[in-house]
Each structure stands twice: as C-alpha cells, then as structure tokens.
XYZ file of C-alpha atoms in Angstrom:
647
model
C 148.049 148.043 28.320
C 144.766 145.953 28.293
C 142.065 145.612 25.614
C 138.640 144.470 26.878
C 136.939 141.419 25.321
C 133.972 139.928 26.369
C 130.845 137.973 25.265
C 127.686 136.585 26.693
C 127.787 134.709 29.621
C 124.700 132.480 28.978
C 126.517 131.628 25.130
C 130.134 131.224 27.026
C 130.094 128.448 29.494
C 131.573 125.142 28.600
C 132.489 126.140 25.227
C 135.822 124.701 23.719
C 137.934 128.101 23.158
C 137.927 131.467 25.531
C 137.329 134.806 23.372
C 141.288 136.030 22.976
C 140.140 138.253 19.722
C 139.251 141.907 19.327
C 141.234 144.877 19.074
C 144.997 144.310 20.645
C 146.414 147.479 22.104
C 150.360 147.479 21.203
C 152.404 147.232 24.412
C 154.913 149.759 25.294
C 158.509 149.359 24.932
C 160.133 147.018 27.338
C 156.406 145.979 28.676
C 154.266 142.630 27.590
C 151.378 142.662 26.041
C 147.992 141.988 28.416
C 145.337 141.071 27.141
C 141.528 140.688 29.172
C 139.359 137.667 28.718
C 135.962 136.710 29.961
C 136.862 133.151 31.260
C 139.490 130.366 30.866
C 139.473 126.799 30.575
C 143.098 125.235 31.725
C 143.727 121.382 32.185
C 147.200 120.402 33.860
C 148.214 116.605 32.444
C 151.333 114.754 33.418
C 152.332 111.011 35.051
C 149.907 110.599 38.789
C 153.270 110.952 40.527
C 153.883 114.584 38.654
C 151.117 116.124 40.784
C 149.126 117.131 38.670
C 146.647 117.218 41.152
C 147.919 119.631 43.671
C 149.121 121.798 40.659
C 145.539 122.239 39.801
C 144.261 122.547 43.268
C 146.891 125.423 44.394
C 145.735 127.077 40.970
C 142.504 126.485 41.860
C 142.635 127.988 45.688
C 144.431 131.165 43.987
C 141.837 131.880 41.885
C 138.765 131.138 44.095
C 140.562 133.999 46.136
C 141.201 136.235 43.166
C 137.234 136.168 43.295
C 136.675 134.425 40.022
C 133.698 132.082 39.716
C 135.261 128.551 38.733
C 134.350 125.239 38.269
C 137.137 121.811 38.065
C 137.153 118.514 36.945
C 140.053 116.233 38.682
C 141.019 113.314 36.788
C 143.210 110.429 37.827
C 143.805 106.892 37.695
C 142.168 104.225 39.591
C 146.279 102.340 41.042
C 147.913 104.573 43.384
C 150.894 104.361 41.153
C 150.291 103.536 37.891
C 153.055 102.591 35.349
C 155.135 105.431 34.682
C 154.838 106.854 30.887
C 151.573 105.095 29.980
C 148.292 106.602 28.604
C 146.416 104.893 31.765
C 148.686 106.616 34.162
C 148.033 109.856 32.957
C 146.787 112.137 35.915
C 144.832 115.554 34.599
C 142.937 118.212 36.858
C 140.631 120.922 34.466
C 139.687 124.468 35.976
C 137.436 126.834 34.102
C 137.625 129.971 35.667
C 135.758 133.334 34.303
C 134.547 136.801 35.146
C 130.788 135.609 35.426
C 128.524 132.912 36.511
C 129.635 129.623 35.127
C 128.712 125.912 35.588
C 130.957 122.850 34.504
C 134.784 123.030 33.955
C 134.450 123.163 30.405
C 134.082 120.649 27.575
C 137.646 121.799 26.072
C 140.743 123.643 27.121
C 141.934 126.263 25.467
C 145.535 125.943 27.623
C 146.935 122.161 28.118
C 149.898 121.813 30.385
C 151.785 118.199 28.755
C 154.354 117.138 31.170
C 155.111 114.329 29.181
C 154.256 112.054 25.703
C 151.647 110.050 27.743
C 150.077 113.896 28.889
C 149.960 115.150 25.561
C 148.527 111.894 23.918
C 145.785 111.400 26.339
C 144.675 114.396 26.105
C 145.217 116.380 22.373
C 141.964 115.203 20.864
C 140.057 116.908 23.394
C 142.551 120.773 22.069
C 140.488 122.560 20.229
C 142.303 124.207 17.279
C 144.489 127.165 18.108
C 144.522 126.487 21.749
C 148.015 127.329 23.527
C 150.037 124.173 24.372
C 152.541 124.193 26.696
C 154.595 120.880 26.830
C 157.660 119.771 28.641
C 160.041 119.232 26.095
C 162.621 117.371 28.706
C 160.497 114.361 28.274
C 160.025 113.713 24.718
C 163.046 111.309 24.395
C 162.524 108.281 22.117
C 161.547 105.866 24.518
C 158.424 107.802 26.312
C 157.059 108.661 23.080
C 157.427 105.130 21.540
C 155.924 103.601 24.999
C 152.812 105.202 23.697
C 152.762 105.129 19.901
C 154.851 108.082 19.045
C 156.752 106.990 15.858
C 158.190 110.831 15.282
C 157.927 113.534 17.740
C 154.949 115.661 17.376
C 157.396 118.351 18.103
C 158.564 118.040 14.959
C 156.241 116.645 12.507
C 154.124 118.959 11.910
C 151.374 117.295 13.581
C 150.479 120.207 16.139
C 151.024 123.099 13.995
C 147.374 124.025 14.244
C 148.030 124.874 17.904
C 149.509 127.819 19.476
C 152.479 125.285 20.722
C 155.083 126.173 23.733
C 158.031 123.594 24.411
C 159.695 124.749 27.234
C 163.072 122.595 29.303
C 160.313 122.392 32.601
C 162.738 119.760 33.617
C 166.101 120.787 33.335
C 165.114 124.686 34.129
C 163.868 123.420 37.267
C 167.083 121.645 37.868
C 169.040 124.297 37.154
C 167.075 126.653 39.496
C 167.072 124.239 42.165
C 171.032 123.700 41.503
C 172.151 125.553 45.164
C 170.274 123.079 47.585
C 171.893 120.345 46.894
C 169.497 118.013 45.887
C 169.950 114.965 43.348
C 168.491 115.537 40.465
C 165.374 112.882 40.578
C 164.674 114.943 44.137
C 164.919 118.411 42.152
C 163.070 116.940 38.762
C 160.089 116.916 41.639
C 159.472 120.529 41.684
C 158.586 120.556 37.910
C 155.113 120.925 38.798
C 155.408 123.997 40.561
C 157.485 125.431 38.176
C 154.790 124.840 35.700
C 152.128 126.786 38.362
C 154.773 129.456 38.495
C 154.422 130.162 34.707
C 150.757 129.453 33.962
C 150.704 132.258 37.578
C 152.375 134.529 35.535
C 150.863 134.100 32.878
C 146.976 134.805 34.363
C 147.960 137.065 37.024
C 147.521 134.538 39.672
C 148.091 135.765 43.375
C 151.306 134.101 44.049
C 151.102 134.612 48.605
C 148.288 131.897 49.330
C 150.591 129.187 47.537
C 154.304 129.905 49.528
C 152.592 130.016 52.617
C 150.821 126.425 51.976
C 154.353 124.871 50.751
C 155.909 126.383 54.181
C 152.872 124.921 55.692
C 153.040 121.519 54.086
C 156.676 121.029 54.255
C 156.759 123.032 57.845
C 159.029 119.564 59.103
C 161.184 120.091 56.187
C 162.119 123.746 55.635
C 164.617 122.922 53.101
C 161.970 121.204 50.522
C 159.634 124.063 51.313
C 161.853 126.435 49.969
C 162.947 124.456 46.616
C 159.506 124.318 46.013
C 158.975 128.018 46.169
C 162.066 128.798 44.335
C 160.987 126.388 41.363
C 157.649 128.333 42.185
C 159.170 131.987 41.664
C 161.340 130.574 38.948
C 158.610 129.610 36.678
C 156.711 132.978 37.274
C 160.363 134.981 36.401
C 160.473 132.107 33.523
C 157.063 133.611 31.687
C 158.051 137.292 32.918
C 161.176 137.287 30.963
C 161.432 134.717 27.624
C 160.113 135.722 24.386
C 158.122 132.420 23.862
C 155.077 134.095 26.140
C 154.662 137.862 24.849
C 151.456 137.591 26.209
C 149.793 137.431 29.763
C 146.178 137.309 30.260
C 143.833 138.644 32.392
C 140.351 137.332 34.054
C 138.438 139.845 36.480
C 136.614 138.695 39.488
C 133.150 137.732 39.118
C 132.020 140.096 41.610
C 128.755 140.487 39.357
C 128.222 136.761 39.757
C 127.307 136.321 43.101
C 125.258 137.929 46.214
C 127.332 139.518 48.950
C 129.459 137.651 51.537
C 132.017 135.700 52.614
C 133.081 133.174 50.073
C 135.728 129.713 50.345
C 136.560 127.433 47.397
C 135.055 124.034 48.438
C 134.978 120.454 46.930
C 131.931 118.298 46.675
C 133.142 116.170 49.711
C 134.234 119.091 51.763
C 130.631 120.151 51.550
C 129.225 117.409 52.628
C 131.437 116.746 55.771
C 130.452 120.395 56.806
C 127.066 119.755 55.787
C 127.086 116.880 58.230
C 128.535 118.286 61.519
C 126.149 121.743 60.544
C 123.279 119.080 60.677
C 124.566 117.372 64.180
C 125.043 120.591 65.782
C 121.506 121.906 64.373
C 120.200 118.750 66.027
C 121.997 118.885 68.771
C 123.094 115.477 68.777
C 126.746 113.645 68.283
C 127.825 113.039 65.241
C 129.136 109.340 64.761
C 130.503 108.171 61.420
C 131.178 104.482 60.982
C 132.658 103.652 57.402
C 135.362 101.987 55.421
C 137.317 103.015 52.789
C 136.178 103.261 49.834
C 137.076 105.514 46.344
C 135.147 108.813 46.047
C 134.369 108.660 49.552
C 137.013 108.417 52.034
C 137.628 112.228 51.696
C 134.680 112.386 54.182
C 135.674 110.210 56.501
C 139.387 111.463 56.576
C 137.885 115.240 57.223
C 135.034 114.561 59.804
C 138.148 112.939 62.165
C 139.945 116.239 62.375
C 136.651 117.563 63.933
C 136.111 115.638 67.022
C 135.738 119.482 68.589
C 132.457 119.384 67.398
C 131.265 115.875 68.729
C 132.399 113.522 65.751
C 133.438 110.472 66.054
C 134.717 108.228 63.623
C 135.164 104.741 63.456
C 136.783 103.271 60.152
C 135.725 100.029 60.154
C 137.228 96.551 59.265
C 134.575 96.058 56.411
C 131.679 97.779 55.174
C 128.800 95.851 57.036
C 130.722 96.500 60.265
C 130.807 100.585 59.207
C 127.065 100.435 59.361
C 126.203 98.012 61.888
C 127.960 100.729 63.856
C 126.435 103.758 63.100
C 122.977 102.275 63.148
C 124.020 101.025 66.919
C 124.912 105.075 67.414
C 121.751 105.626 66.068
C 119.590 103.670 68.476
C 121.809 105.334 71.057
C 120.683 108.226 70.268
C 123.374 109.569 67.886
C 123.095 110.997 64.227
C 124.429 108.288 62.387
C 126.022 108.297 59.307
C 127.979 105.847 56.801
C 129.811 106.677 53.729
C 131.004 104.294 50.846
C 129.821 103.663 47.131
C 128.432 101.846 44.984
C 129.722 98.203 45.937
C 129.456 99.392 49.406
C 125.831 100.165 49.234
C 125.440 96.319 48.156
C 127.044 94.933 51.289
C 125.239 97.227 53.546
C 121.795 96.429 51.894
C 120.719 93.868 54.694
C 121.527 96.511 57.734
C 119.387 99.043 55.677
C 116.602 97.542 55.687
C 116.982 96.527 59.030
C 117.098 100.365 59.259
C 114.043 100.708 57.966
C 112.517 98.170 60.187
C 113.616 99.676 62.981
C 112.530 102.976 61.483
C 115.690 105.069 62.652
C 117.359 108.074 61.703
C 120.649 106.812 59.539
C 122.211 108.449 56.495
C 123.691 106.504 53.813
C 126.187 108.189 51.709
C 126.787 106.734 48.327
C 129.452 108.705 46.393
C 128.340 106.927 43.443
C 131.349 105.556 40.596
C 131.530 103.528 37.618
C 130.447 100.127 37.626
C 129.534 97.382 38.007
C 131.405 95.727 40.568
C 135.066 97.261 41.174
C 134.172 99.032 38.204
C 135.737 102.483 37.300
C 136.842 103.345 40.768
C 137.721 107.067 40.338
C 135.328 107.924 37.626
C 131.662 109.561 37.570
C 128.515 107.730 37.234
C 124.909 107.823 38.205
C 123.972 104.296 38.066
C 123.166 103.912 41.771
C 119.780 105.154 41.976
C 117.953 102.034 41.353
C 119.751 100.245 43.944
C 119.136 103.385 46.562
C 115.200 103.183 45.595
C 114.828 99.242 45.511
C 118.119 97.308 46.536
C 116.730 95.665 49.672
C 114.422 92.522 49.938
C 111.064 92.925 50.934
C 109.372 96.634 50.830
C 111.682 98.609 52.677
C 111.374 102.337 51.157
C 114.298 104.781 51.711
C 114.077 108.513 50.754
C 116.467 110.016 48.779
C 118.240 113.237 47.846
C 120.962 114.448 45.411
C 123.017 117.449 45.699
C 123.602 119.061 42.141
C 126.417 120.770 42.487
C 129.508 120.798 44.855
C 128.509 123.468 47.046
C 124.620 121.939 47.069
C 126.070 119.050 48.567
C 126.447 120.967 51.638
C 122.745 122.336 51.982
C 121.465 118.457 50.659
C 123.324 117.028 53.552
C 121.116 119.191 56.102
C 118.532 117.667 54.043
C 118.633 114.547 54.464
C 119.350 114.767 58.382
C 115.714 116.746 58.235
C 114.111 114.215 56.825
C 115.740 111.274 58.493
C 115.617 112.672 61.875
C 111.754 114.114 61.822
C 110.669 110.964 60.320
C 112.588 108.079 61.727
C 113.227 106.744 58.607
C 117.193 105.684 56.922
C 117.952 108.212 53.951
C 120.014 107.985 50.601
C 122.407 111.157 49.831
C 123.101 110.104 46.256
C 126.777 112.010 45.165
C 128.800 111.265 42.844
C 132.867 111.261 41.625
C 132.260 114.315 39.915
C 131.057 116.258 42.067
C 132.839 115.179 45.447
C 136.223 115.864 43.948
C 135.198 118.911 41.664
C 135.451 122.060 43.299
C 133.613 125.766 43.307
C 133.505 129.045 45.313
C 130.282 128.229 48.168
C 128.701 131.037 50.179
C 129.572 130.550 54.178
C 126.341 130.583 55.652
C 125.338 132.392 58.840
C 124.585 129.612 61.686
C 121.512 131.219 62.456
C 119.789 130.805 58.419
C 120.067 127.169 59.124
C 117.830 125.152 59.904
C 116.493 123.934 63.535
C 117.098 120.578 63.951
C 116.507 119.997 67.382
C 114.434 116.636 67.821
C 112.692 115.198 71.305
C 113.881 111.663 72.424
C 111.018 109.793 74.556
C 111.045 110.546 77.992
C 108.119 108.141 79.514
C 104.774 106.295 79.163
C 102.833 107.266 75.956
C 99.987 104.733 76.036
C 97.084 104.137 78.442
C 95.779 100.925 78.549
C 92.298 99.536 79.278
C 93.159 99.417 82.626
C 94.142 103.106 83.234
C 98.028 101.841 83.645
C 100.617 103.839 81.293
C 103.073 101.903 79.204
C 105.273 102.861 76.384
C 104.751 102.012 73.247
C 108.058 102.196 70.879
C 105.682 101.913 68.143
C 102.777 104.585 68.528
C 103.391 107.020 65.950
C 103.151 110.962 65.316
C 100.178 111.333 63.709
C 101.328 113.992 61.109
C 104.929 112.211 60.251
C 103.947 108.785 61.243
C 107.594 108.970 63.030
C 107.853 106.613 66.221
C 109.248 107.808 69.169
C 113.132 107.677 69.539
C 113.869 106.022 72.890
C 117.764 105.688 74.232
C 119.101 103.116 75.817
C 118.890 103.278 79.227
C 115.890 105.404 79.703
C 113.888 103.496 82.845
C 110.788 102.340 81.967
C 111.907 102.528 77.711
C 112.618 99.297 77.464
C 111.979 97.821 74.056
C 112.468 94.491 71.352
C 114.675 95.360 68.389
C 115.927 93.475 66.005
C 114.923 92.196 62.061
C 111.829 90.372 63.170
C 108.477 91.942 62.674
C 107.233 94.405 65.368
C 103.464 94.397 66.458
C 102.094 98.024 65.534
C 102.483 99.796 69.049
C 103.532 97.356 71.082
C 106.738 96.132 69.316
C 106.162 93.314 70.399
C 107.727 90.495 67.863
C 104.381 89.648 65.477
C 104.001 87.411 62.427
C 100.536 88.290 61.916
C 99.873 88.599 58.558
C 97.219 91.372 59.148
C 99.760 93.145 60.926
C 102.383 92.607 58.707
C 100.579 94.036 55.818
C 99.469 97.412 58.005
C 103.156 97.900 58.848
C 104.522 97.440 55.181
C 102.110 99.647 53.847
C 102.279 102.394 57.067
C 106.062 102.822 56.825
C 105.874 103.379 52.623
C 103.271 105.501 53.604
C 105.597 107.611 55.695
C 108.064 108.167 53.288
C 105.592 108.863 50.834
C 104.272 111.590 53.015
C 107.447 113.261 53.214
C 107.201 117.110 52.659
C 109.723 118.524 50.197
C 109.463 121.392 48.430
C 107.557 121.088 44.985
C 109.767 121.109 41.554
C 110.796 124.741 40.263
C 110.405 124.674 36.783
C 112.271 127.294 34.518
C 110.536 127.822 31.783
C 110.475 131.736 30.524
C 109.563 131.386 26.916
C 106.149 128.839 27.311
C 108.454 126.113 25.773
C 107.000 122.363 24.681
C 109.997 120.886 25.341
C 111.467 120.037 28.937
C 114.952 118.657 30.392
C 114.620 117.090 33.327
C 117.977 116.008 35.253
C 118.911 115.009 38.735
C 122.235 115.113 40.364
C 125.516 116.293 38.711
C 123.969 116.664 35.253
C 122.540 120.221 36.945
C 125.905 122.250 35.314
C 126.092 120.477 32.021
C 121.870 120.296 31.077
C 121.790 124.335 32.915
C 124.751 125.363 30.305
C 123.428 123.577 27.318
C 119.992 125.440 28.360
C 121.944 128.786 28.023
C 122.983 128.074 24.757
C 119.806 127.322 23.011
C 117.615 130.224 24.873
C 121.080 132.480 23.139
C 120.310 130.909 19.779
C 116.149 132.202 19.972
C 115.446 128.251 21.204
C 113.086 127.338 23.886
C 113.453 125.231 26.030
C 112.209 124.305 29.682
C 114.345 122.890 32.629
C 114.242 121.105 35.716
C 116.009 119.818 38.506
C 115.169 116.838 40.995
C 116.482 116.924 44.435
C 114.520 114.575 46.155
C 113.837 111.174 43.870
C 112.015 109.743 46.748
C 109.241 110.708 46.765
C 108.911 112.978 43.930
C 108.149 116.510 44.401
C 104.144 116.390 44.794
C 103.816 118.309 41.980
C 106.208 116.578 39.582
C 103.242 114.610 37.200
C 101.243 118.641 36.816
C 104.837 119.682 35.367
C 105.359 116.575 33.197
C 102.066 116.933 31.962
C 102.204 120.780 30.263
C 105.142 119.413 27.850
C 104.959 117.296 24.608
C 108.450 116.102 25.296
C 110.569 115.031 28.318
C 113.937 114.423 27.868
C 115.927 113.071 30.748
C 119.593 113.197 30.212
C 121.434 110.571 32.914
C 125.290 109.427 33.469
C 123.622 106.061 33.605
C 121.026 103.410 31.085
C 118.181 105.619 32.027
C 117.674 104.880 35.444
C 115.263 108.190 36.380
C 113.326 107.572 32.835
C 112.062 104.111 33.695
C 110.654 105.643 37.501
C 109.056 108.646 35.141
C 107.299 106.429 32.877
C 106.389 103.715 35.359
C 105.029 106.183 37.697
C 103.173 108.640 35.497
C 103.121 107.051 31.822
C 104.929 109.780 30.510
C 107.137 109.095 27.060
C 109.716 110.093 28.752
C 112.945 110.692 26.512
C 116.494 109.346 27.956
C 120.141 110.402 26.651
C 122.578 108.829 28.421
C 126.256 108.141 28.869
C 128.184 106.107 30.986
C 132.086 106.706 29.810
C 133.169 108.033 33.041
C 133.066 111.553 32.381
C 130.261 114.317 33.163
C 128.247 115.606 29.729
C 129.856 118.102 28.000
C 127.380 121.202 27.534
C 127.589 121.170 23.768
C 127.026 117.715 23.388
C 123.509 118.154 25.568
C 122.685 121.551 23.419
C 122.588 119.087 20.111
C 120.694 116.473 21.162
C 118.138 118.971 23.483
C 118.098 120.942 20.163
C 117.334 117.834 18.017
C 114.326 117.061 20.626
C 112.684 120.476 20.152
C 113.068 120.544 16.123
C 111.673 116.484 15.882
C-alpha cells in the first residue's frame, strides 16, 4: 500500500528534510508499509578506505536509471589514506534524488549512513532533526569514539534521541554472510559497504541488476570477490526486507515530468568535459592531443581521454606542468586541437607558455578545475578563486577568453565552447571548472551528432599577400577581417614558412619587430580580438519586474537558481542571471545591470566577479561570498538574497 505525498518543486530543492507526512495507509498483514515521497537527500559517511565513494556512486548509477532527476556532492580527503578513525579521514558522498527538476544535492540529509564514530561526528551537525540515522554499531568500541572526543556513546546517552536512529551489526552481519568463502575476517569486514547499499536499495526501491553486473565486471579477474560482494549486496537488501527495525520502505517516482524526451546517462562534471572535448575534435575535424600532469580535480580527464585513442586522442602525461603545455601548444602549431588540464597551482606554472599562446595567437584550451587555495591549498575541495588569475595572470597584456560551465552536464556543451572560440579566433581559452562540479554528478541528455556544432576550420594552404612588386608571399600575420584570426599554417606546408617564438612579430610579416609603433598596434589588435568575440547576450529571468538581481557564474548556478525558487514561492521577487562567458562579457551585460537598484553577486571566492562588475561598469555591485570548501547551500543564499530585497 502507498500513500502519495508531494509538495512544490520550486519550494523543495535543497531543503534540509524530504516530506514523509500525510495520511499513512496501514499495511496489510505480513506486508511493510510504503510510503511515496517527492525527493530524497542521502549522504553515505565512513573512513576513505570504507568506500564510501563507490557506495554512493553505484547508488547513484541505480537511480539515474530508475529515471529520477539527481544531483551529488562527493566528499573526501585530500591523503590517499588518511589516518584511520579520525574526523579528517572521514570520506562522505551526498545524492539528492527526487521525482522533479532539482539542482544541488541538498543542504541537509534527511538519511546519514555512519560507518563509524569519526562518520557520525563529522557529519551530525549538518542532521536535521528527525532525520533517519543509520549507524554501524560494530564500530562504536571505546577507543574509536574516544580517538575523536566521544566520552559516552551517543548510542546511549541520549544525545541522538531527536533522530529517527538505526544501529545495525553492518560489520559482523556482513561477516557472518560472507562466512562460506572463506575469507579472513579484515577481507570480509570489506564488503560492509555494499551491505549498507543493499539496505538503503531496499529500502528506496533501488534497481538492484545494474550493480551485480558492475561487481562481476570489476572483479571479472577475481570471480570469488565478485561474488562476496554481491552476497553482502543481497544480504543487506534481505537485511531491510525482513528485521523489524525498518517497517518502512520508501518510494521516489521517476522524474519523467522533469525533462524533454530522449536518451539520458548519469554523468560527472569531468566526464562531460572529456566528451565535450573529443565531440569538439571530431566537429573540427582535427586530432585531439592532451598534454597534462596530474593534478587533484583534474586528472579524471586525462585518465578518460586515454581510453579513447579510437577517436584520435592522444595523451601525453607529462613530467611537470610546463612540459604538459609546452606540448600541447607544440600540437597546436602542428595543427592539432590542443588541450591541457590542471588547477589552480598549475595554471601558475603554465602562465609564461600562455602568454606565449597568446603571442603566437593559437588555438589552445586551458582547463583549470579550480580548488581551494592558495598554494597546495584544499586539494579536493571547491572554490572559485581562479578567475582573476585566468583574466590577468600573465605579464604584459595578453587577454585570454573565458568560459564556465554551470553545471555538470553544461560542462560538456562549454567545452564545445571554448574550442569555437579558440579555434575561429586563434586565440588560447580558459574553461574555468571547478571540484564541485567535476566530481558531482547528474542525468545529461545524449545529444544527436548532427545538433552540434560545425567546427570544421581551414589551415593556410599558400601565398596570401601581394607585394608591390606583383610577387605573392605569405603573411602568418594578415588577419580575417571579421575575427581578426591569423591564418593557421602547419609545419611543413612549402612555401609556409614562418618565425615563432616569444619575441614580438611585425604585423603581417612576422617578422621579429621591436618597434614601438608596432608593438602598441599588436597589443591593442589582439585585445581587440578577444573583445570582439561573439557570444550570446545574458538571459535574464526576471518574471515579476523585480529591483533586485543575482548574478552568479560557474557552480553557484544550482545553489543561487534554488534559493531563487524559494523566494518567488514565498510572493518575493527576485531577478537572476547566469555568466558563461567572463571574457568578454555578454555585450549586453551593463543594459541588464543597469534596470536593477541592486546587484548581488554571490561567489565561492573574496569577490572576484564583483570587483570586474564595478571596475568595468561602476555598478554597486553587492558580493556574498564563501570560501570553506563547500558549494552554498540554497537556504543560506535565500536569506541573504531575501535580506537584499527587504534593505
């Protein structure tokens, strides 16, 4: 028996609890009670060696397929293995799921999976009050909960009686179910995690088929592991089907209202991009080489675009990061569509080869999966800090375009992008991620091949330039006279022959020139160029004539779009808008500023996109910022936004 419950979509998203109330229906003898809900918010928390992780991630792949609309936010230490037990080693991964359009994983769970003291303490102020909380009572011995301040167990002291609270042996019923392979028991205790999926499975109606065919798949060498794993898998589900402790299951229909037909994948932020990229070569029609070097968020990219060397990718990890770009600028000039991934600290080392980019005025991308900083920083958290360094971190004036993806699945479409721009305009471009969104994950719309867009560029192919004399010459420097683009000339072309280098070029010619006049026309003709790029001008929502605007850019879109949703539900108006491209600006960006009495311009970062505002169009613009890490939460943006309108 099931009992609908619903509420608005546009009030729901990010909230802290799920609607559970209403009118229950009694279930029939021998049965469990189900119960429907409109969405979900679930974090999984336990040591980074409890995997956590790819708990989350087979949850998450079960109910992208279910057809749910979802959003996740994976969280995990910056050490590979960090000590054992402690708060900094715990590893979490969010997923709000729900039966309609949502945006962020949620500012609070309403289910937390505790695998152990660590779990539960890192992650209990963030519960909100009569949230379910399922913890692994196997580990709350007196050493793990003294090793992080546990003087009595919060099992027993009362302290979490204002949560719906579920110990359950994970451990030892894990064991036990695993007790016929003969395995030791560390090798069993393993399988905990899947266990755990099993239940919380069971207990949301999760398809179960997608997850034992990836464990055969991933243990494929080693049957034997493969099928503990499943059996721990099944156990958990048979676990929630049969003890009293869970008389409830829930249910969460596909969000089949939510989204336009077709075929649909789950897809993480980096995933996007590296199909983003290899749709751009193969729209262009040109190689695809990748030189980069490791570097936390972005090595996901690099690991994925080396499985694809069908499609004309090649990879070349590095041995440091001005060596990842020195080659793919070299692929560039040979008439490749180079790219180079890295962050933040990357970005710095690679400055001097950008703007040699830009002197050289060839097609490059620069990826900068942007992380907290400065320096080493916070290597596997979120920030937005970067874009002052992406618009001005060079010496000299050497102007870069740049775009940001706002969601995971954008960063697909903001990759083809940027290869527009850089390759019709000769010109190195920024493609400004971040943590957040290249390990968050949502369902993305395959495209057909033939609704994207033509790449297809012309390399030089002889003499453009009569001389006085009547003889032809190339020029490497004679421009398009719409894009201001010069010609892109490969090696090895007879009769292309042409200087590069840092030096300054002569304006057609190429020749090396330190004339000052000359120097001055080609500073101010390549910022013209960018500053002539055509991008589309800013969409402003705005359906109640409000006074008051949010302006984001980057992964703020979910947070600022769901805090917008709340206010319009509460009778508030409010306008919003999104930046794409941050160089240049929309053309139309100062008409929009202009119509409102109030900008605000929430940023994971000191402000970075307010100072550009106000330097480049004296507008008051008003900043809220954070830099803890973490994305906004959508309630926390709905107070202050709400605060800006009333002032």
């Amino acid at each position: 028996m099931t009992s609908q419950v619903s509420s608005p979509a546009e009030q729901a998203d990010g909230a802290g609890g799920a609607v559970v109330g209403g009118q229950r229906t009694p279930a029939s003898p021998g049965s469990k009670e189900v119960r429907r809900l409109d969405r979900v918010i679930i974090r999984f928390a336990g040591d980074s060696g409890d995997g956590m992780q790819l708990t989350g991630d087979r949850f998450t792949s079960e109910t992208a397929s279910f057809g749910n609309d979802l959003s996740t936010l994976p969280n995990f230490p910056a050490e590979i293995r960090a000590p054992a037990g402690t708060l900094p080693g715990v590893s979490s991964f969010q997923l709000h799921f729900a039966d309609h359009d949502i945006l962020t994983p949620g500012d609070a769970p309403n289910v937390l999976v505790a695998m152990n003291p660590a779990a539960l303490k890192a992650n209990i102020a963030d519960v909100p009050r009569g949230a379910e909380i399922i913890i692994n009572t196997d580990e709350f011995t007196k050493r793990p909960m003294a090793k992080v301040g546990y003087e009595t167990s919060p099992l027993e002291d009362g302290s979490l009686d204002a949560y719906n609270l579920h110990p359950v042996p994970l451990t030892t019923l894990t064991v036990e179910a695993l007790k016929d392979f003969g395995l030791s028991r560390k090798e069993a205790e393993r399988s905990k995690n899947m266990f755990a999926l099993g239940l919380l499975s069971w207990m949301y109606h999760r398809p179960t088929e997608g997850t034992e065919t990836f464990l055969r798949q991933k243990f494929a060498k080693k049957p034997e592991i493969a099928e503990a794993n499943i059996v721990a898998f099944r156990a958990g589900w048979n676990f929630g089907e049969t003890t009293e402790d869970f008389a409830v299951s829930y249910e969460v229909a596909p969000a089949t209202r939510a989204f336009p037909t077709g075929t649909y994948r789950n897809i993480s932020g980096n995933l996007a991009l590296s199909y983003g990229l290899i749709a751009a070569s193969q729209r262009a029609d040109l190689p695809l080489y990748l030189g980069s070097y490791p570097i936390t968020p972005a090595s996901d990219i690099l690991h994925e675009l080396s499985k694809h060397k069908n499609f004309g990718v090649r990879t070349f990890q590095a041995e440091d990061e001005i060596a990842g770009i020195g080659a793919a600028l070299g692929a560039a000039f040979g008439g490749a569509l180079g790219v180079t991934t890295t962050s933040g600290p990357g970005v710095a080392l690679k400055s001097e080869t950008i703007g040699l980019a830009v002197s050289l005025e060839l097609p490059l991308l620069i990826v900068d999966i942007q992380r907290g900083g400065p320096s080493t920083g916070l290597p596997t958290k979120t920030e937005q800090a970067d874009l002052l360094q992406a618009m001005f971190g060079r010496n000299g004036e050497a102007p870069v375009p740049i775009v940001a993806p706002r969601t995971p699945a954008d960063c697909f479409d903001a990759a083809l992008d940027a290869a527009r721009i850089a390759l019709t305009y000769r010109t190195p471009v920024f493609l400004l991620s971040d943590g957040y969104l290249a390990n968050g994950s949502e369902p993305w719309r395959i495209p057909e091949v033939t609704d994207l867009p033509d790449l297809k560029v012309k390399f030089a192919t002889g003499a453009n330039h009569a001389l006085a004399d009547g003889t032809e010459v190339f020029w490497p420097y004679k421009r398009d006279p719409e894009t201001l683009a010069r010609p892109w000339a490969v090696p090895g072309t007879p009769g292309l022959e042409h200087r590069i280098g840092g030096i300054e070029k002569q304006d057609g010619t190429g020749n090396i020139s330190y004339d000052p006049a000359n120097h001055d026309l080609m500073v101010r003709t390549r910022q013209a160029k960018v500053d002539g790029i055509r991008v589309p001008d800013l969409d402003v929502d705005d359906p109640d004539g409000a006074t008051t605007l949010v302006l984001g850019w980057g992964s703020t879109y979910g947070p600022i779009t769901a805090a917008v949703r709340r206010l319009r539900g509460a009778g508030l108006p409010v306008a919003q808008a999104h930046l794409r491209h941050l160089n240049p600006f929309p053309g139309n960006l100062g008409e929009v500023l202009e119509r409102y009495e109030k900008v605000v311009v929430p940023e994971m970062n000191l402000g970075q996109l307010a100072i550009l505002i106000r330097a480049k169009y004296l507008v008051d613009a008003q900043s809220y910022t954070q830099v803890n890490g973490m994305p906004f939460k959508a309630e926390q943006l709905a107070k202050v936004l709400e605060e800006a309108i009333n002032d």
